[in-house]
Amino acid sequence: MKAPILTLYSSLHSTSRFLAPLISVSLNSLGSPFIRSDPFRLSHSPFTMAACVHSSTPPQTDDPLFNTYKKFCMPNYSKTHNDDLWLAMKDEARSDIDQEPILGNYYFTSILSHDSLEIALANYLSMKLSGSSFSSGALCDLILGVLTEDQEIIRAVNCDLRAVKERDPACISYVNCFLNFKGFLAIQAHRIAHNLWSNGRRILALLIQSRVSEVFAVDIHPRAKIGRGILLDHATGVVIGETAVIGNNVSILHNVTLGGTGKASGDRHPKIGDGVLIGAGTCVLGNVVIEDGAKIGAGSVVLKRVPARTTAVGNPARLIGGKENPVKLVRMPSLTMDQTLHLSEWSDFVI
């Protein structure tokens, strides 16, 4: 019985997307068939689900800033917080329309006409990624079905929105991130593709990967495992290989490659721990581990393990302070986003 009901709701939603500009009243009062009033009962740990990966606790957890973000990635994080974020986004949308009335129809279709973040995300991603391969309606139904069945994806979406808003000074609001930040959208499309890949629907997963690469210039293999609280800043040129694993609260800038060496098979891509910052233009090649809280300077080529809470820079990358006694970072670099703190320890050359 569940499948026909979901199909009916999805069909009704697809129809309403095209009628949205004609509707003059908010749909909030109608309630959403996709929001459960009771929490989902999970038969296993959420961290084993396809939407996220849980890596080890950082070696030093006395960083207040990190602890603030860390709670958003916990499996018992309240669904109420997800709903609160969605309500905040709708308030932001109304405020934006007050300032720029010309955006009214666009914001209504993308945000205000929807009763939940799941529906809005399915609608918006389908508009962005649809084309000759996918009709917008069919893709929306596919994405909405995945989001409805796997609530861990929406938890991850929530964490990613908060991460971008708090870490990127160019992000002025959650709505701004949701509508305009292609790094955020590419990660959410990957979460859908990863779910499809994990459930044996590999042809569809690879097709979504291809569309994301074409539309956003971000290439992430659908098998790659990515945690929560991810910031892909600027995002253009990011490549993440098939067996790569990325932990929680990681920040990655543009033109970063997490790739293989070109000669290995099997498990051949990098493993990135929690709280890691990877600077622009970095290449991390092979099945190497970047441990929790490490920082990789821009333009580096990393071929070996980087210990926790250390900084590696250069080509090939070397540890600041040396291999035997590397300088330890005090704060989680992915949260501070400080990419120049290591310069005084590295060189006295000033431009």
PDB file of C-alpha atoms in Angstrom, residues 50-158:
ATOM      1  CA  ALA A  50      24.412   5.295   2.694  1.00  0.00           C
ATOM      2  CA  ALA A  51      24.059   9.021   3.300  1.00  0.00           C
ATOM      3  CA  CYS A  52      27.039   9.535   5.578  1.00  0.00           C
ATOM      4  CA  VAL A  53      30.210   8.112   7.001  1.00  0.00           C
ATOM      5  CA  HIS A  54      31.279   8.297  10.637  1.00  0.00           C
ATOM      6  CA  SER A  55      34.982   8.607  11.281  1.00  0.00           C
ATOM      7  CA  SER A  56      36.821   8.477  14.592  1.00  0.00           C
ATOM      8  CA  THR A  57      36.593  11.118  17.292  1.00  0.00           C
ATOM      9  CA  PRO A  58      39.281  13.776  16.839  1.00  0.00           C
ATOM     10  CA  PRO A  59      42.306  13.302  19.109  1.00  0.00           C
ATOM     11  CA  GLN A  60      41.677  16.605  20.858  1.00  0.00           C
ATOM     12  CA  THR A  61      38.095  17.620  21.558  1.00  0.00           C
ATOM     13  CA  ASP A  62      38.606  20.698  23.742  1.00  0.00           C
ATOM     14  CA  ASP A  63      37.954  22.989  20.796  1.00  0.00           C
ATOM     15  CA  PRO A  64      34.661  24.782  21.647  1.00  0.00           C
ATOM     16  CA  LEU A  65      34.108  25.758  18.032  1.00  0.00           C
ATOM     17  CA  PHE A  66      34.487  22.178  16.862  1.00  0.00           C
ATOM     18  CA  ASN A  67      32.210  20.849  19.605  1.00  0.00           C
ATOM     19  CA  THR A  68      29.496  23.295  18.514  1.00  0.00           C
ATOM     20  CA  TYR A  69      29.508  21.861  14.992  1.00  0.00           C
ATOM     21  CA  LYS A  70      30.077  18.286  16.081  1.00  0.00           C
ATOM     22  CA  LYS A  71      26.640  18.004  17.686  1.00  0.00           C
ATOM     23  CA  PHE A  72      24.934  18.455  14.309  1.00  0.00           C
ATOM     24  CA  CYS A  73      26.530  15.191  13.149  1.00  0.00           C
ATOM     25  CA  MET A  74      25.348  13.079  16.069  1.00  0.00           C
ATOM     26  CA  PRO A  75      22.764  10.337  15.337  1.00  0.00           C
ATOM     27  CA  ASN A  76      20.435  11.571  18.094  1.00  0.00           C
ATOM     28  CA  TYR A  77      20.281  15.144  16.795  1.00  0.00           C
ATOM     29  CA  SER A  78      16.648  16.220  17.061  1.00  0.00           C
ATOM     30  CA  LYS A  79      14.463  16.377  13.956  1.00  0.00           C
ATOM     31  CA  THR A  80      13.012  19.550  15.487  1.00  0.00           C
ATOM     32  CA  HIS A  81      16.235  21.333  14.576  1.00  0.00           C
ATOM     33  CA  ASN A  82      15.750  20.308  10.946  1.00  0.00           C
ATOM     34  CA  ASP A  83      12.235  21.749  10.951  1.00  0.00           C
ATOM     35  CA  ASP A  84      13.471  24.934  12.652  1.00  0.00           C
ATOM     36  CA  LEU A  85      16.020  25.432   9.884  1.00  0.00           C
ATOM     37  CA  TRP A  86      13.347  25.041   7.211  1.00  0.00           C
ATOM     38  CA  LEU A  87      11.145  27.634   8.939  1.00  0.00           C
ATOM     39  CA  ALA A  88      14.134  29.986   9.123  1.00  0.00           C
ATOM     40  CA  MET A  89      14.699  29.536   5.390  1.00  0.00           C
ATOM     41  CA  LYS A  90      11.093  30.462   4.647  1.00  0.00           C
ATOM     42  CA  ASP A  91      11.426  33.590   6.791  1.00  0.00           C
ATOM     43  CA  GLU A  92      14.577  34.522   4.873  1.00  0.00           C
ATOM     44  CA  ALA A  93      12.765  34.002   1.571  1.00  0.00           C
ATOM     45  CA  ARG A  94       9.919  36.317   2.601  1.00  0.00           C
ATOM     46  CA  SER A  95      12.432  38.953   3.691  1.00  0.00           C
ATOM     47  CA  ASP A  96      14.243  38.712   0.350  1.00  0.00           C
ATOM     48  CA  ILE A  97      10.959  39.156  -1.522  1.00  0.00           C
ATOM     49  CA  ASP A  98      10.220  42.290   0.522  1.00  0.00           C
ATOM     50  CA  GLN A  99      13.550  43.712  -0.657  1.00  0.00           C
ATOM     51  CA  GLU A 100      13.325  42.427  -4.244  1.00  0.00           C
ATOM     52  CA  PRO A 101       9.690  41.821  -5.292  1.00  0.00           C
ATOM     53  CA  ILE A 102      10.863  40.648  -8.724  1.00  0.00           C
ATOM     54  CA  LEU A 103      12.033  37.429  -7.012  1.00  0.00           C
ATOM     55  CA  GLY A 104       8.533  36.605  -5.762  1.00  0.00           C
ATOM     56  CA  ASN A 105       7.622  33.967  -8.334  1.00  0.00           C
ATOM     57  CA  TYR A 106      11.090  32.358  -8.245  1.00  0.00           C
ATOM     58  CA  TYR A 107      11.131  32.158  -4.444  1.00  0.00           C
ATOM     59  CA  PHE A 108       7.567  30.917  -4.284  1.00  0.00           C
ATOM     60  CA  THR A 109       8.266  28.099  -6.747  1.00  0.00           C
ATOM     61  CA  SER A 110      11.599  27.159  -5.141  1.00  0.00           C
ATOM     62  CA  ILE A 111      10.923  27.669  -1.415  1.00  0.00           C
ATOM     63  CA  LEU A 112       7.616  29.047  -0.193  1.00  0.00           C
ATOM     64  CA  SER A 113       5.256  26.666  -2.006  1.00  0.00           C
ATOM     65  CA  HIS A 114       6.813  23.616  -0.326  1.00  0.00           C
ATOM     66  CA  ASP A 115       6.073  22.150   3.086  1.00  0.00           C
ATOM     67  CA  SER A 116       9.464  20.599   3.797  1.00  0.00           C
ATOM     68  CA  LEU A 117      13.128  20.777   2.942  1.00  0.00           C
ATOM     69  CA  GLU A 118      12.862  17.351   1.277  1.00  0.00           C
ATOM     70  CA  ILE A 119      10.276  18.505  -1.248  1.00  0.00           C
ATOM     71  CA  ALA A 120      12.028  21.803  -1.942  1.00  0.00           C
ATOM     72  CA  LEU A 121      15.375  20.077  -2.489  1.00  0.00           C
ATOM     73  CA  ALA A 122      13.891  17.453  -4.817  1.00  0.00           C
ATOM     74  CA  ASN A 123      12.157  20.176  -6.808  1.00  0.00           C
ATOM     75  CA  TYR A 124      15.217  22.423  -7.081  1.00  0.00           C
ATOM     76  CA  LEU A 125      17.747  19.705  -7.901  1.00  0.00           C
ATOM     77  CA  SER A 126      15.428  18.347 -10.580  1.00  0.00           C
ATOM     78  CA  MET A 127      15.181  21.774 -12.182  1.00  0.00           C
ATOM     79  CA  LYS A 128      18.969  22.132 -12.164  1.00  0.00           C
ATOM     80  CA  LEU A 129      19.841  18.642 -13.407  1.00  0.00           C
ATOM     81  CA  SER A 130      17.016  17.834 -15.796  1.00  0.00           C
ATOM     82  CA  GLY A 131      17.701  17.740 -19.519  1.00  0.00           C
ATOM     83  CA  SER A 132      17.535  15.365 -22.446  1.00  0.00           C
ATOM     84  CA  SER A 133      18.493  12.488 -20.136  1.00  0.00           C
ATOM     85  CA  PHE A 134      15.856  13.256 -17.488  1.00  0.00           C
ATOM     86  CA  SER A 135      12.567  15.092 -17.483  1.00  0.00           C
ATOM     87  CA  SER A 136      12.231  17.425 -14.525  1.00  0.00           C
ATOM     88  CA  GLY A 137       9.128  15.636 -13.219  1.00  0.00           C
ATOM     89  CA  ALA A 138      10.624  12.146 -13.376  1.00  0.00           C
ATOM     90  CA  LEU A 139      13.848  13.288 -11.717  1.00  0.00           C
ATOM     91  CA  CYS A 140      11.915  15.102  -8.980  1.00  0.00           C
ATOM     92  CA  ASP A 141       9.944  11.932  -8.212  1.00  0.00           C
ATOM     93  CA  LEU A 142      13.153   9.890  -8.104  1.00  0.00           C
ATOM     94  CA  ILE A 143      14.933  12.288  -5.745  1.00  0.00           C
ATOM     95  CA  LEU A 144      11.897  12.721  -3.510  1.00  0.00           C
ATOM     96  CA  GLY A 145      11.533   8.959  -3.200  1.00  0.00           C
ATOM     97  CA  VAL A 146      15.153   8.638  -2.047  1.00  0.00           C
ATOM     98  CA  LEU A 147      14.842  11.512   0.435  1.00  0.00           C
ATOM     99  CA  THR A 148      11.617  10.112   1.870  1.00  0.00           C
ATOM    100  CA  GLU A 149      13.063   6.639   2.391  1.00  0.00           C
ATOM    101  CA  ASP A 150      16.477   7.724   3.724  1.00  0.00           C
ATOM    102  CA  GLN A 151      16.048  10.428   6.348  1.00  0.00           C
ATOM    103  CA  GLU A 152      19.788  10.432   7.037  1.00  0.00           C
ATOM    104  CA  ILE A 153      20.272  12.342   3.803  1.00  0.00           C
ATOM    105  CA  ILE A 154      18.113  15.210   5.056  1.00  0.00           C
ATOM    106  CA  ARG A 155      20.055  15.228   8.324  1.00  0.00           C
ATOM    107  CA  ALA A 156      23.228  15.594   6.250  1.00  0.00           C
ATOM    108  CA  VAL A 157      21.646  18.332   4.112  1.00  0.00           C
ATOM    109  CA  ASN A 158      20.806  20.226   7.291  1.00  0.00           C
TER     110      ASN A 158
END
